[in-house]
XYZ file of C-alpha atoms in Angstrom:
668
model
C -0.033 0.011 0.038
C 1.390 3.396 -1.031
C 1.194 6.142 1.443
C 0.677 9.716 0.277
C 3.038 12.131 1.964
C 1.387 14.880 4.063
C 1.083 18.397 2.684
C 4.347 20.341 2.415
C 6.490 17.543 3.906
C 9.452 17.983 1.598
C 9.338 21.754 1.952
C 9.484 21.384 5.712
C 12.236 18.775 5.461
C 14.313 21.143 3.283
C 13.895 24.088 5.744
C 14.897 21.878 8.599
C 18.019 20.809 6.517
C 18.778 24.465 5.868
C 18.473 25.333 9.505
C 20.767 22.530 10.718
C 23.415 23.150 8.060
C 23.352 26.936 8.184
C 22.178 26.915 4.509
C 18.899 28.754 5.104
C 18.667 30.660 1.853
C 19.497 27.778 -0.480
C 17.094 25.473 1.424
C 14.289 28.115 1.152
C 14.901 28.337 -2.653
C 14.698 24.628 -2.997
C 11.586 24.383 -0.784
C 9.730 27.010 -2.830
C 10.764 25.316 -6.116
C 9.707 21.856 -4.904
C 6.218 23.090 -3.716
C 5.540 25.323 -6.691
C 3.965 22.641 -8.895
C 0.926 22.704 -6.585
C 0.183 26.198 -7.921
C 1.176 25.627 -11.640
C -0.601 23.725 -14.403
C 2.404 23.163 -16.599
C 3.574 19.496 -16.854
C 6.060 17.503 -18.924
C 5.594 14.071 -20.358
C 8.877 12.660 -19.315
C 9.806 8.980 -20.122
C 12.216 6.622 -18.399
C 15.240 7.666 -20.379
C 14.740 11.341 -19.335
C 14.693 10.369 -15.641
C 17.750 8.253 -16.260
C 19.653 11.128 -17.811
C 18.915 13.375 -14.820
C 19.669 10.697 -12.282
C 22.982 9.905 -13.978
C 23.806 13.550 -13.933
C 23.217 13.782 -10.173
C 25.381 10.721 -9.668
C 28.162 12.143 -11.685
C 27.952 15.471 -9.784
C 28.067 13.509 -6.550
C 31.239 11.575 -7.524
C 32.948 14.659 -8.847
C 32.265 16.428 -5.647
C 33.369 13.430 -3.527
C 36.648 13.373 -5.566
C 37.181 17.063 -5.300
C 36.454 17.271 -1.596
C 38.806 14.430 -0.757
C 41.760 15.638 -2.832
C 41.057 19.372 -2.761
C 40.202 20.069 0.905
C 42.625 20.450 3.674
C 41.014 17.589 5.581
C 39.740 14.786 3.385
C 37.201 13.164 5.890
C 35.777 16.627 6.762
C 35.421 17.375 3.120
C 33.477 14.102 2.553
C 31.242 15.030 5.439
C 30.491 18.315 3.696
C 29.402 16.348 0.576
C 26.835 14.344 2.718
C 25.595 17.778 4.102
C 24.714 18.895 0.611
C 23.012 15.688 -0.585
C 19.499 17.337 -0.810
C 20.997 19.919 -3.193
C 22.779 17.343 -5.377
C 19.668 15.024 -5.836
C 17.184 17.783 -5.886
C 16.726 17.706 -9.770
C 15.239 14.096 -9.628
C 12.469 14.988 -7.216
C 11.780 18.313 -9.050
C 11.425 16.362 -12.327
C 9.047 13.962 -10.651
C 6.972 16.862 -9.385
C 6.623 18.381 -12.870
C 6.109 14.987 -14.448
C 2.695 14.180 -15.857
C 2.496 10.817 -13.937
C 4.134 12.053 -10.732
C 6.348 8.990 -10.330
C 10.103 8.142 -10.807
C 10.997 5.090 -12.841
C 12.982 2.551 -10.849
C 15.447 2.208 -13.732
C 16.620 5.771 -13.008
C 17.489 4.684 -9.411
C 18.938 1.293 -10.108
C 21.250 0.535 -13.101
C 20.499 -3.175 -12.909
C 16.952 -2.611 -13.982
C 17.937 -0.891 -17.113
C 18.930 -4.279 -18.609
C 15.525 -5.853 -18.141
C 13.811 -4.169 -21.053
C 10.592 -2.051 -21.296
C 8.775 -3.973 -18.500
C 11.236 -2.838 -15.882
C 11.201 0.706 -17.254
C 7.462 0.860 -16.603
C 7.835 0.193 -12.827
C 7.878 3.508 -10.978
C 7.130 4.856 -7.579
C 7.168 8.353 -5.883
C 10.456 9.060 -4.147
C 9.202 11.866 -1.720
C 9.755 9.872 1.379
C 13.166 8.803 0.217
C 14.169 12.396 -0.448
C 12.798 13.476 2.947
C 15.051 10.895 4.556
C 18.024 12.369 2.685
C 17.151 15.792 4.144
C 17.198 14.347 7.670
C 20.504 12.484 7.223
C 22.178 15.594 5.737
C 20.831 17.785 8.545
C 22.442 15.250 10.987
C 25.734 15.317 9.193
C 25.892 19.100 9.772
C 26.264 18.126 13.501
C 24.091 20.867 14.956
C 24.399 19.883 18.671
C 21.626 22.165 19.839
C 18.732 21.375 22.274
C 16.227 22.047 19.460
C 17.647 19.477 16.950
C 16.068 16.368 18.360
C 12.630 17.902 19.111
C 12.262 19.388 15.504
C 13.400 16.081 14.121
C 10.871 14.238 16.242
C 8.073 16.597 15.108
C 8.991 16.122 11.439
C 9.239 12.344 11.835
C 5.838 12.191 13.514
C 4.281 14.404 10.771
C 5.837 12.233 8.075
C 4.653 8.911 9.694
C 1.106 10.059 10.529
C -0.441 9.006 7.297
C 1.101 5.474 7.538
C -0.598 4.702 10.944
C -2.746 1.545 11.015
C -6.266 2.066 9.738
C -8.764 2.490 12.574
C -5.999 3.219 15.128
C -7.039 6.111 17.376
C -4.908 9.187 17.095
C -4.362 9.321 20.939
C -2.974 5.677 21.117
C -0.764 6.201 17.979
C 0.578 9.593 19.548
C 1.226 7.900 22.920
C 3.192 5.007 21.174
C 5.074 7.562 19.030
C 6.022 9.648 22.151
C 7.230 6.525 24.017
C 9.421 5.595 20.944
C 10.870 9.167 20.884
C 11.656 9.105 24.618
C 13.407 5.746 24.289
C 15.344 6.941 21.241
C 16.445 10.129 22.963
C 17.655 8.286 26.039
C 19.392 5.783 23.868
C 21.258 8.425 21.805
C 22.350 10.178 25.052
C 23.719 7.002 26.408
C 25.559 6.291 23.085
C 27.218 9.801 23.043
C 28.317 9.436 26.600
C 29.816 6.001 25.948
C 31.482 7.255 22.874
C 33.016 10.095 24.913
C 34.363 7.716 27.551
C 35.725 5.221 24.984
C 37.416 7.992 22.935
C 39.046 9.324 26.048
C 40.490 5.943 27.047
C 41.621 5.017 23.612
C 43.319 8.361 22.971
C 45.064 8.152 26.304
C 46.243 4.640 25.553
C 47.533 5.658 22.114
C 49.327 8.629 23.518
C 51.122 6.605 26.159
C 51.706 3.356 24.229
C 51.748 3.626 20.446
C 52.244 7.309 19.774
C 52.971 8.132 16.221
C 56.218 7.487 14.485
C 58.517 7.273 17.511
C 58.167 6.088 21.083
C 59.169 8.958 23.506
C 59.622 6.452 26.270
C 61.897 3.856 24.728
C 64.670 3.779 22.052
C 64.845 0.342 20.414
C 68.502 0.120 19.644
C 70.136 -2.287 17.228
C 72.881 -3.216 19.698
C 73.321 -6.974 19.504
C 72.052 -7.382 15.976
C 74.318 -8.890 13.328
C 74.387 -8.554 9.613
C 73.843 -5.270 7.664
C 71.767 -2.588 9.254
C 69.472 -1.682 6.464
C 68.158 1.945 6.330
C 65.834 3.336 3.754
C 66.353 6.273 1.212
C 62.772 7.372 1.955
C 62.371 11.055 2.647
C 60.807 11.545 6.052
C 60.715 15.345 6.140
C 62.099 18.521 4.578
C 63.961 21.437 6.188
C 64.608 25.040 5.084
C 66.091 28.072 6.664
C 69.315 30.016 7.243
C 70.868 27.410 9.667
C 74.259 25.980 9.144
C 74.388 22.332 8.049
C 74.904 19.756 9.314
C 72.059 20.399 11.885
C 70.764 17.788 14.422
C 67.021 17.528 14.908
C 66.285 15.559 18.140
C 63.059 13.514 18.558
C 63.810 11.773 21.771
C 66.052 11.770 24.983
C 66.549 8.743 27.255
C 68.026 8.483 30.679
C 68.001 4.706 31.668
C 69.979 1.955 29.909
C 68.898 -1.748 30.508
C 68.941 -4.892 28.342
C 70.729 -3.067 25.494
C 67.836 -0.515 25.206
C 67.388 2.992 26.448
C 64.196 4.169 28.376
C 62.834 7.511 29.393
C 61.766 7.334 33.045
C 60.401 9.869 35.575
C 59.415 12.451 33.135
C 55.795 12.804 32.221
C 54.327 15.003 29.489
C 52.700 18.389 30.083
C 50.435 20.237 27.646
C 51.748 23.383 25.908
C 49.261 26.134 25.841
C 48.530 27.595 22.383
C 49.121 31.164 21.301
C 46.552 32.132 18.750
C 45.432 29.606 16.176
C 48.738 27.731 15.425
C 51.545 29.029 17.692
C 52.965 27.117 20.736
C 55.255 28.772 23.195
C 57.410 26.315 25.043
C 59.769 28.729 26.765
C 61.837 31.876 26.286
C 64.705 32.551 23.928
C 65.988 34.247 20.783
C 66.745 32.474 17.491
C 66.079 32.263 13.748
C 63.304 29.988 12.476
C 63.871 26.735 11.003
C 61.122 25.623 8.568
C 60.159 22.020 8.842
C 57.655 19.946 6.647
C 56.941 16.666 8.457
C 54.314 13.936 7.905
C 52.192 12.836 10.667
C 51.039 9.170 11.367
C 47.161 9.250 11.727
C 47.468 12.829 12.953
C 50.057 12.448 15.579
C 53.883 12.117 15.843
C 56.916 13.007 17.975
C 58.454 16.008 16.341
C 62.169 16.104 15.322
C 63.291 19.617 16.388
C 66.562 21.565 16.927
C 68.010 21.473 20.439
C 66.680 24.381 22.542
C 63.427 24.857 20.650
C 61.283 27.434 22.421
C 58.575 28.294 19.995
C 56.558 26.604 17.252
C 54.713 28.784 14.609
C 52.243 27.561 12.007
C 51.780 24.227 13.597
C 48.015 23.389 12.966
C 47.452 20.612 15.398
C 45.018 20.238 18.253
C 47.468 19.388 21.011
C 51.190 19.815 21.836
C 52.878 18.092 24.702
C 56.499 18.176 26.046
C 58.248 16.091 28.661
C 61.169 17.061 30.922
C 63.597 15.330 28.584
C 62.683 17.602 25.655
C 60.441 15.274 23.620
C 57.699 17.104 21.901
C 54.625 15.203 20.614
C 51.613 16.387 18.737
C 48.081 15.016 18.050
C 44.971 15.799 16.257
C 46.736 17.126 13.244
C 46.542 16.746 9.363
C 48.514 14.496 7.189
C 51.254 17.044 6.602
C 52.374 19.806 9.006
C 54.525 22.721 7.828
C 55.769 24.875 10.682
C 58.629 26.997 11.926
C 60.736 26.015 14.938
C 62.701 28.674 16.783
C 65.630 27.391 18.912
C 68.099 28.866 21.361
C 71.011 26.718 22.645
C 71.598 29.033 25.573
C 68.117 28.299 26.909
C 67.492 24.586 27.794
C 63.992 23.330 27.887
C 65.182 19.955 29.202
C 65.080 19.231 32.911
C 68.308 19.601 34.979
C 70.349 16.517 35.768
C 69.082 13.920 38.225
C 70.625 10.798 39.846
C 69.423 8.629 37.014
C 71.724 10.617 34.552
C 74.720 9.036 36.408
C 73.437 5.516 36.747
C 75.520 2.601 35.172
C 74.699 -1.067 34.629
C 76.600 -3.146 37.134
C 77.939 -5.615 34.481
C 79.536 -2.753 32.448
C 81.229 -0.935 35.273
C 84.680 -2.778 35.047
C 84.678 -2.392 31.225
C 83.803 1.234 31.383
C 86.580 1.968 33.969
C 89.208 0.219 31.878
C 88.166 2.250 28.704
C 87.888 5.502 30.536
C 91.346 5.191 31.824
C 92.632 4.466 28.381
C 90.692 7.333 26.803
C 90.807 10.099 29.319
C 92.967 9.352 32.311
C 91.783 11.149 35.439
C 91.069 14.606 36.873
C 89.795 16.277 33.704
C 86.899 18.744 33.711
C 83.553 17.727 31.898
C 84.411 19.632 28.680
C 87.853 18.153 28.478
C 86.522 14.749 29.219
C 84.035 14.934 26.449
C 86.604 16.160 23.872
C 88.925 13.397 24.858
C 86.277 10.741 24.460
C 85.423 12.038 20.959
C 89.034 12.050 19.828
C 89.468 8.562 21.356
C 86.534 7.131 19.317
C 87.713 8.850 16.127
C 91.218 7.366 16.438
C 90.623 3.883 17.593
C 87.201 2.808 16.359
C 85.556 2.084 12.898
C 82.000 3.045 11.823
C 80.164 0.210 9.969
C 76.629 -1.058 9.540
C 77.709 -4.561 8.666
C 78.511 -6.386 11.832
C 79.341 -10.180 12.313
C 78.501 -12.331 15.157
C 80.894 -12.845 18.132
C 81.789 -16.511 18.513
C 78.434 -17.498 16.953
C 76.453 -15.386 19.543
C 75.104 -11.831 20.048
C 77.311 -8.794 19.922
C 77.594 -6.783 23.161
C 78.536 -3.347 24.147
C 81.561 -4.844 25.937
C 82.792 -6.433 22.774
C 82.429 -3.057 20.960
C 84.586 -1.362 23.577
C 87.322 -3.828 24.038
C 86.941 -6.272 21.046
C 86.778 -5.415 17.378
C 85.731 -1.801 18.130
C 83.491 -1.657 15.076
C 79.789 -0.537 15.151
C 77.272 2.102 14.137
C 76.000 5.277 15.863
C 73.976 3.472 18.528
C 77.102 1.793 19.768
C 79.048 5.018 19.842
C 76.202 7.033 21.441
C 75.540 4.547 24.113
C 79.268 3.960 24.923
C 79.962 7.656 25.097
C 76.966 8.295 27.290
C 77.966 5.576 29.840
C 81.592 6.545 29.754
C 80.739 10.211 30.603
C 78.649 8.960 33.564
C 81.588 6.812 34.631
C 83.640 9.915 34.621
C 81.014 11.669 36.781
C 79.417 13.782 34.031
C 75.604 13.593 33.775
C 74.657 12.280 30.333
C 71.723 11.261 28.339
C 71.163 9.240 25.109
C 69.564 11.352 22.230
C 68.052 10.251 19.006
C 67.004 12.078 15.896
C 68.193 13.073 12.503
C 71.170 14.968 10.824
C 70.241 17.625 8.208
C 72.917 17.830 5.563
C 71.604 16.836 2.056
C 70.747 19.864 -0.005
C 68.262 19.464 -2.905
C 69.057 22.085 -5.670
C 65.715 21.141 -7.318
C 63.506 21.603 -4.205
C 65.787 24.405 -2.799
C 65.663 22.848 0.657
C 67.294 20.135 2.760
C 65.976 16.520 2.448
C 66.096 14.254 5.518
C 65.953 10.454 4.707
C 65.410 7.591 6.968
C 69.072 6.609 6.698
C 70.026 10.016 8.157
C 68.730 8.830 11.480
C 71.354 9.252 14.164
C 72.024 8.792 17.934
C 74.396 11.018 20.014
C 74.922 12.087 23.605
C 73.816 15.023 25.637
C 76.279 15.986 28.329
C 75.774 18.365 31.231
C 78.721 20.817 30.673
C 79.111 24.311 32.145
C 75.557 24.370 33.419
C 73.538 23.227 30.332
C 73.173 20.219 28.017
C 75.532 20.058 25.124
C 75.567 17.568 22.208
C 78.528 15.203 22.195
C 78.768 13.216 19.009
C 81.300 10.308 19.301
C 80.510 8.625 15.975
C 83.498 8.912 13.552
C 83.093 11.557 10.899
C 82.185 10.335 7.422
C 79.438 8.054 8.547
C 76.965 9.944 6.284
C 79.170 9.222 3.194
C 79.265 5.566 4.074
C 75.520 5.428 4.280
C 75.124 7.073 0.934
C 77.232 4.257 -0.702
C 74.394 1.785 -0.301
C 71.664 3.998 -1.733
C 69.282 2.395 -4.257
C 69.512 2.876 -8.012
C 65.907 3.803 -7.986
C 66.441 6.708 -5.577
C 66.049 9.498 -8.252
C 62.624 8.102 -9.281
C 61.538 7.583 -5.784
C 62.592 11.244 -4.940
C 60.513 12.502 -7.876
C 57.382 10.528 -6.603
C 58.009 11.853 -3.116
C 58.353 15.390 -4.329
C 55.068 15.197 -6.412
C 53.318 13.788 -3.272
C 54.731 16.541 -1.119
C 53.677 19.300 -3.490
C 50.199 17.843 -3.669
C 49.907 17.494 0.119
C 51.250 21.096 0.518
C 48.663 22.405 -1.968
C 45.978 20.672 0.060
C 47.407 22.090 3.351
C 47.705 25.591 1.862
C 43.920 26.022 1.534
C 41.883 27.837 4.033
C 40.030 25.999 6.828
C 36.829 26.958 5.053
C 37.687 24.644 2.242
C 36.833 21.683 4.361
C 33.207 22.655 3.490
C 31.543 22.732 0.070
C 33.946 23.841 -2.636
C 32.392 25.743 -5.606
C 35.047 24.830 -8.167
C 33.221 21.517 -8.967
C 30.442 23.568 -10.396
C 32.779 24.600 -13.357
C 32.496 20.956 -14.585
C 28.887 20.172 -13.665
C 26.944 23.306 -14.616
C 27.596 22.933 -18.424
C 26.675 19.304 -18.312
C 23.553 20.060 -16.290
C 22.428 22.666 -18.763
C 22.798 20.206 -21.699
C 20.848 17.493 -19.829
C 18.104 19.926 -18.759
C 17.596 20.983 -22.526
C 17.455 17.336 -23.536
C 14.858 16.216 -21.144
C 12.526 19.280 -21.415
C 12.832 19.863 -25.176
C 9.447 19.216 -26.799
C 8.263 17.243 -23.744
C 5.956 19.926 -22.273
C 2.238 19.143 -22.313
C 0.421 22.408 -23.046
C -2.879 22.850 -21.136
C -6.094 23.316 -23.447
C -7.178 26.817 -23.969
C -10.194 28.085 -22.024
C -13.497 27.032 -23.563
C -11.938 24.270 -25.685
C -13.937 21.168 -26.436
C -13.716 18.477 -23.728
C -13.619 14.762 -24.344
C -16.812 13.521 -25.946
C -17.422 10.868 -23.285
C -16.640 10.415 -19.594
C -13.570 8.428 -18.631
C -15.636 5.692 -16.868
C -17.600 5.187 -20.065
C -14.347 4.471 -22.031
C -13.063 1.794 -19.722
C -16.444 0.092 -19.070
C -15.932 -2.647 -21.684
C -12.596 -3.543 -20.015
C -14.145 -3.637 -16.559
C -16.914 -5.948 -17.708
C -14.356 -8.328 -19.405
C -12.263 -8.423 -16.189
C -15.407 -9.005 -14.059
C -16.162 -12.160 -16.171
C -12.741 -13.505 -14.814
C -13.734 -12.730 -11.282
C -11.598 -9.538 -11.092
C -13.829 -6.966 -9.509
C -12.675 -3.585 -8.214
C -13.192 -3.007 -4.468
C -14.968 0.238 -3.618
C -11.962 1.277 -1.464
C -9.596 1.066 -4.480
C -9.050 3.630 -7.171
C -9.415 2.459 -10.791
C -5.841 3.487 -11.436
C -4.292 1.553 -8.575
C -6.529 -1.488 -9.266
C -5.589 -1.747 -12.901
C -1.874 -1.286 -12.098
C -1.927 -4.189 -9.544
C -3.769 -6.804 -11.700
C -1.985 -10.135 -11.819
C -1.411 -10.404 -15.468
C 1.266 -13.035 -16.320
C 2.534 -11.390 -19.479
C 4.813 -8.264 -19.050
C 3.248 -6.754 -22.196
C -0.206 -6.944 -20.556
C 0.983 -5.455 -17.394
C 2.694 -2.580 -19.277
C -0.499 -1.949 -21.329
C -2.697 -2.008 -18.106
C -0.401 0.479 -16.477
C -0.591 2.738 -19.487
C -4.345 2.611 -19.439
C -4.487 3.356 -15.850
C -2.177 6.348 -16.202
C -4.329 7.645 -19.189
C -7.527 7.101 -17.254
C -6.193 9.229 -14.293
C -5.297 12.063 -16.597
C -8.529 12.018 -18.443
C -10.463 12.079 -15.135
C -8.479 14.565 -13.123
C -6.827 16.773 -15.818
C -9.395 16.930 -18.621
C -8.176 20.344 -19.754
C -4.904 18.918 -20.758
C -6.355 15.787 -22.567
C -6.247 16.269 -26.271
C -8.086 14.472 -29.126
C -4.954 12.447 -29.820
C -4.740 11.436 -26.132
C -8.439 10.288 -26.338
C -7.740 8.179 -29.393
C -4.734 6.564 -27.642
C -6.608 5.504 -24.572
C -9.531 4.142 -26.666
C -7.078 2.102 -28.718
C -5.269 0.759 -25.549
C -8.638 -0.082 -23.915
C -9.828 -1.939 -27.024
C -6.440 -3.878 -27.250
C -6.355 -4.868 -23.524
C -10.167 -5.746 -23.627
C -9.435 -8.112 -26.589
C -6.423 -9.707 -24.748
C -8.386 -10.119 -21.490
C -11.212 -11.853 -23.459
C -8.842 -14.516 -24.781
C -7.020 -14.860 -21.475
C -7.514 -18.027 -19.462
C -7.060 -17.093 -15.825
C -5.675 -20.021 -13.766
C -8.052 -21.185 -10.882
C -6.806 -19.898 -7.518
C -5.064 -22.340 -5.249
C -6.994 -23.536 -2.119
C -5.900 -21.736 0.968
C -6.959 -24.433 3.504
C -7.202 -28.245 3.488
C -10.247 -30.242 4.734
C -9.912 -31.738 8.140
C -8.292 -35.127 7.835
C -6.684 -34.565 4.532
C -3.036 -34.102 3.748
C -0.088 -35.956 4.946
């Protein structure tokens, strides 16, 4: 049973959508346009192909807008949400076409591509899409995320108004209203519970992610390759880009660690604190004076531990939702876009790291004899911290070799002891770990630092490229009242790393540069571009004009002039022969059924009969309710169709209806 929508339902739905999405003026214009056919007599005799063209146009517009918003907006998911907010506008032409159509229905073939392959019989199947479009208005209003106290009450009123015609026959209005109210109360309580549960779950999950699996690096642990054998493979992949007036090589630090155990470094006793924002995208960590270093860095699902110059005191242009820093100088961000481009100002004379603690002098018991032996060889005794640090650097430069290709020691794991007193070969993690522990053995507070070295200049991009193989480790030593970088790795390690670069590196760099330029273009748009972008109209408007001309050209049904001759006979007289022929087969119309709905629902086995019956039903409705627009040609057409269908029905052998019940005692 088809339900006729209540008066002005679509107009009210559009106004509600416009209020919720702050698109009041466009919504009012659409509402007036969709309700205007009530006051107009002009109609068009569209066929299924016309509806299919308009529906395809709307689908193309929807896909183009989805593509544009995903790739062109600053935040892809937010851009897609904006597309959902504009769905009533995108699919409005289909409903408007139905309103001005002579039959007032939309062929199913326009909505489902699969039905276009089934021939004329499937094209004849049609239904009004008013309720479907009304639901689109409600969904789009919800996507606008208007969290006001009026949203749910207005939504409930509209829903009740829309469902009122569908209530069960004979059901009292009071009973139906009470059931509707109970359902709304339960729905409101349920959605409140879901929102509260979502807030709690999001809070717990975000906190877990921040503490356990935060971004690209772990600010609490450095997973060293000490003990691994074979070649240490590092990628040529570009991880970020750096520009500015700084002198290369420059170290960018993303982590500092103070506890060494089980050949790994840990950060203990230093929790993160939130950095307060200044304006929209500036974050002040401390005081200082320094030139900006411009960094372009990728975020992992909107979060990362940033690699920054030592002594960074201010971040500008960093469009993230949260910035945190711990006492060891690690800065992590969250709620950011795919790519961040910001400026970091650093001042080496103003440390943001916490002062030394007892943990910065702690040594593993098993390494104390080896450290004392090597320290006596490298430094001697009685030197000040600065002299001790310089002596250790010279000692490693003269007596050790940098390599990323390490062999096993007597068939077992390599150890830091073997590095110090054995073959004295290793990579930066060995040198940084050994230097940190040796400084502690000499009484100098020291910490293990990780990050990257900036030194590869790109003449094409006019900025520095930082690759994964530029990752480095060094030592921070407390010298003359502040933390200073001590790099014990022999010079030339970067050149050795470059010897193993891939032959495909130029091609990979080109792809990386194109991806960076595209992401930078997306990030350079305004925040407002997360909403609806008007540029897609440049493509769709010309196409829409061409489709509108095709479907309306020569399709208009002109009303008859005043005083023109009416049809010579009433509509019921024309179809009386058909009704009598159907009655002989036991098919009699119920008084509660209209002739049009009854004819369209007759159980004819042949698709051609069903198509002809539907055409007669539509013509009968036009002749009865719009006689002014019914021409002599139309009258001749319906008379011919009625004669053909009457002749077919006369020769039709209707199968006997199957029994609905069995006699008592029969069956098996």
